[in-house]
Amino acid sequence: MKDLFGKAILDYQTNNLPEDLITETSISEADEMSVAYLFRDYKEMPKIERKAMDLAKGKILDVGCGAGSHALYLQNEKNLDVTAIDISANGIKACELRGIKKAWVQNVMELENETFDTILLMMNGAGMCGKLKNIAGFLQKLKSLLNENGQILLDSSDIIYMFDEDEDGGKWIPSNTDYYGEVIFNVSYKGEKEEPFDWMYIDYNTLQNAAYANGLQCELILEGEHYDYLARLTHLQTV
């Protein structure tokens, strides 16, 4: 991994001539993304993210924290104990420069001996498991990091709208994928190309079924304006 996302974040943080990131997926054309957006404050966040910030409580784990904007808000404005983790060393360096007290280069799947009251997965964070076949192991890992009365807050999108309809009103889904929410991501920055990587946008019903199968309750908190939503996962209460 060339860590181009992290390089862009660190360039922006250190005023090192940042440029837009170019993102492209297996189902969408190249698009420019302003790195400045990753440094948004609470007022600039979409309403789904603001709602997650309002619900976050206790000891927090921000998974795939990027530039650390969510962690920074919770640490500085809500005075919460926040640990921000990302696999991007450059991104974590930027988080440290921004003043996040606990920012670690860490893959959540390898995190041990810690538990949290709130686990955040913002910006389609559940997609980091890559493919639907990995969701069970991913949810089991998150569950092991969750305190008894804890919550996982995640946002995602149902990307079914991106596929063409057939004559019967159904959707044309490529036959070479197991689940329509799975995409291959390509990122370019300053003329360099990142290694392609798997990502997943999970629709709410699929998430709810996966959560329940892995001992987690799933609740739809808020729906956005463009097929996006915020969900809360908690330990399944047994009677």
C-alpha positions as CSV (number, residue, x, y, z in Angstrom):
1,M,0.0,0.0,0.0
2,K,1.4,3.4,-1.0
3,D,-0.9,5.2,1.5
4,L,-1.9,7.8,-1.0
5,F,-5.0,8.7,1.0
6,G,-2.8,9.3,4.0
7,K,-0.3,11.3,1.9
8,A,-3.0,13.6,0.7
9,I,-4.2,14.1,4.3
10,L,-0.7,14.8,5.6
11,D,0.0,17.2,2.7
12,Y,-3.1,19.2,3.6
13,Q,-2.3,19.2,7.3
14,T,1.3,20.4,6.6
15,N,0.5,22.8,3.7
16,N,2.6,20.7,1.4
17,L,0.8,21.6,-1.9
18,P,-2.2,19.3,-1.4
19,E,-4.1,18.2,-4.5
20,D,-7.5,16.6,-5.1
21,L,-7.7,12.8,-4.8
22,I,-9.0,11.0,-7.8
23,T,-11.2,8.1,-6.9
24,E,-12.7,5.5,-9.3
25,T,-14.6,2.3,-8.7
26,S,-15.6,-0.7,-10.7
27,I,-19.1,0.8,-11.2
28,S,-18.3,4.5,-11.3
29,E,-16.1,6.8,-13.3
30,A,-13.2,8.9,-12.0
31,D,-14.2,11.6,-9.6
32,E,-12.2,14.3,-7.9
33,M,-12.4,14.5,-4.1
34,S,-11.2,17.5,-2.2
35,V,-8.9,16.6,0.7
36,A,-10.3,19.6,2.6
37,Y,-13.6,17.7,3.0
38,L,-11.8,15.2,5.3
39,F,-11.0,18.1,7.6
40,R,-14.7,19.2,8.1
41,D,-15.9,20.4,11.5
42,Y,-19.2,19.4,13.1
43,K,-21.2,22.1,11.2
44,E,-19.9,20.9,7.9
45,M,-20.7,17.2,8.5
46,P,-23.7,15.5,6.9
47,K,-26.7,15.2,9.2
48,I,-26.0,11.4,9.6
49,E,-22.5,12.1,10.9
50,R,-23.8,14.8,13.2
51,K,-26.4,12.4,14.6
52,A,-23.6,9.8,15.2
53,M,-21.6,12.5,17.0
54,D,-24.6,13.3,19.2
55,L,-25.1,9.7,20.1
56,A,-21.5,8.8,20.8
57,K,-20.7,8.3,24.5
58,G,-18.3,6.8,26.9
59,K,-15.0,5.4,25.8
60,I,-14.8,5.7,22.0
61,L,-13.0,3.8,19.2
62,D,-13.0,5.7,15.9
63,V,-12.2,3.0,13.3
64,G,-10.7,4.1,10.0
65,C,-10.4,7.6,11.4
66,G,-8.8,9.2,8.3
67,A,-7.9,12.8,9.1
68,G,-9.5,12.4,12.6
69,S,-12.3,15.0,12.3
70,H,-14.8,12.9,14.2
71,A,-12.3,11.9,16.9
72,L,-11.2,15.5,17.3
73,Y,-14.8,16.8,17.8
74,L,-15.6,14.1,20.4
75,Q,-12.3,14.7,22.2
76,N,-12.3,18.5,22.2
77,E,-16.0,19.4,22.2
78,K,-17.5,16.5,24.2
79,N,-14.5,15.8,26.4
80,L,-14.7,12.1,25.7
81,D,-11.9,9.4,25.9
82,V,-11.3,8.7,22.2
83,T,-8.9,6.3,20.5
84,A,-8.5,7.0,16.7
85,I,-7.1,4.1,14.6
86,D,-6.3,3.7,10.9
87,I,-4.0,1.6,8.8
88,S,-2.6,4.8,7.3
89,A,0.6,5.9,9.0
90,N,0.4,9.3,7.2
91,G,-3.2,9.8,8.3
92,I,-2.3,9.0,11.9
93,K,0.6,11.5,11.7
94,A,-1.9,14.1,10.6
95,C,-4.2,13.2,13.5
96,E,-1.4,13.6,16.0
97,L,-0.5,17.0,14.5
98,R,-4.2,18.0,14.9
99,G,-4.0,17.2,18.6
100,I,-5.6,13.8,18.9
101,K,-4.2,12.4,22.1
102,K,-4.6,8.7,21.2
103,A,-4.0,8.0,17.5
104,W,-2.6,4.6,16.5
105,V,-1.6,3.0,13.3
106,Q,-3.7,-0.1,13.8
107,N,-5.9,-2.6,11.9
108,V,-9.1,-3.1,13.9
109,M,-8.9,-6.9,13.2
110,E,-5.7,-7.1,15.1
111,L,-6.7,-4.9,18.1
112,E,-6.6,-6.8,21.4
113,N,-7.1,-6.2,25.1
114,E,-9.3,-3.2,24.7
115,T,-13.1,-2.6,25.0
116,F,-15.2,0.4,24.2
117,D,-18.6,1.9,24.9
118,T,-19.0,3.4,21.3
119,I,-17.3,2.1,18.2
120,L,-17.6,4.5,15.2
121,L,-17.4,3.4,11.6
122,M,-18.0,6.6,9.6
123,M,-17.9,7.3,5.9
124,N,-19.1,3.8,4.9
125,G,-16.8,2.3,7.5
126,A,-18.3,-1.2,7.4
127,G,-17.0,-1.3,3.9
128,M,-13.4,-1.9,5.1
129,C,-14.2,-5.6,5.4
130,G,-14.1,-5.6,1.6
131,K,-16.6,-8.3,0.8
132,L,-19.9,-9.6,2.2
133,K,-18.3,-13.0,2.9
134,N,-16.0,-11.2,5.4
135,I,-18.8,-9.5,7.3
136,A,-19.4,-12.2,10.0
137,G,-15.7,-12.2,11.1
138,F,-15.7,-8.4,11.0
139,L,-18.8,-8.1,13.2
140,Q,-17.6,-10.7,15.6
141,K,-14.3,-8.8,16.0
142,L,-16.2,-5.5,16.7
143,K,-18.5,-7.3,19.1
144,S,-15.4,-8.6,21.1
145,L,-14.3,-4.9,21.5
146,L,-17.7,-3.8,22.7
147,N,-18.6,-3.3,26.3
148,E,-21.8,-4.9,27.6
149,N,-24.0,-1.9,27.1
150,G,-21.9,-0.5,24.2
151,Q,-22.9,0.5,20.7
152,I,-21.5,0.4,17.2
153,L,-22.5,3.4,15.1
154,L,-22.0,3.0,11.4
155,D,-23.2,4.7,8.2
156,S,-23.4,3.1,4.8
157,S,-25.3,3.4,1.5
158,D,-27.5,1.2,-0.6
159,I,-26.0,1.5,-4.0
160,I,-28.7,-0.4,-5.9
161,Y,-29.7,3.0,-7.5
162,M,-26.5,2.9,-9.5
163,F,-27.6,-0.1,-11.6
164,D,-29.8,0.1,-14.7
165,E,-33.4,-1.2,-14.6
166,D,-34.6,-3.9,-17.0
167,E,-38.0,-4.0,-18.7
168,D,-39.6,-5.7,-15.7
169,G,-38.4,-3.1,-13.2
170,G,-35.6,-5.3,-11.9
171,K,-32.0,-4.3,-11.8
172,W,-29.1,-5.4,-14.0
173,I,-26.5,-6.7,-11.5
174,P,-23.1,-7.9,-12.9
175,S,-22.8,-11.6,-12.6
176,N,-19.2,-11.5,-11.6
177,T,-19.9,-10.2,-8.1
178,D,-21.4,-12.1,-5.1
179,Y,-23.2,-9.0,-3.8
180,Y,-24.1,-5.8,-5.7
181,G,-22.6,-3.6,-2.9
182,E,-19.0,-4.9,-3.5
183,V,-16.8,-2.7,-5.6
184,I,-13.1,-2.4,-6.4
185,F,-11.7,1.0,-5.5
186,N,-8.9,2.9,-7.3
187,V,-7.2,6.0,-5.8
188,S,-4.7,8.3,-7.5
189,Y,-2.9,11.2,-6.0
190,K,-0.3,13.5,-7.6
191,G,0.1,11.2,-10.5
192,E,0.6,8.0,-8.4
193,K,-1.8,5.1,-8.4
194,E,-2.7,3.1,-5.3
195,E,-3.1,-0.6,-5.5
196,P,-6.8,-1.4,-6.2
197,F,-8.6,-2.6,-3.1
198,D,-12.0,-4.1,-2.3
199,W,-14.7,-2.1,-0.6
200,M,-18.3,-2.7,0.2
201,Y,-21.5,-0.6,0.5
202,I,-23.9,-2.6,2.6
203,D,-27.7,-2.1,2.4
204,Y,-29.6,-1.9,5.7
205,N,-31.5,-5.2,5.4
206,T,-28.3,-7.1,4.6
207,L,-26.5,-5.4,7.5
208,Q,-29.5,-6.2,9.8
209,N,-29.5,-9.9,8.9
210,A,-25.7,-10.1,9.3
211,A,-25.9,-8.4,12.7
212,Y,-28.6,-10.7,14.0
213,A,-26.7,-13.8,12.7
214,N,-23.7,-12.7,14.8
215,G,-25.5,-11.9,18.0
216,L,-26.1,-8.2,17.5
217,Q,-29.2,-6.1,17.5
218,C,-29.5,-3.7,14.6
219,E,-31.5,-0.4,14.7
220,L,-32.0,2.1,11.9
221,I,-31.4,5.5,13.4
222,L,-31.6,7.9,10.5
223,E,-31.9,7.8,6.7
224,G,-30.1,10.4,4.6
225,E,-31.1,12.0,1.4
226,H,-29.3,9.8,-1.0
227,Y,-29.8,6.1,-0.1
228,D,-27.5,6.5,2.9
229,Y,-28.3,5.6,6.5
230,L,-27.0,5.5,10.1
231,A,-27.4,2.3,12.0
232,R,-26.7,1.3,15.7
233,L,-25.6,-2.2,16.6
234,T,-25.8,-3.4,20.2
235,H,-25.4,-6.8,21.9
236,L,-28.4,-9.0,21.3
237,Q,-30.3,-9.2,24.6
238,T,-31.3,-12.8,25.5
239,V,-34.3,-13.3,27.7
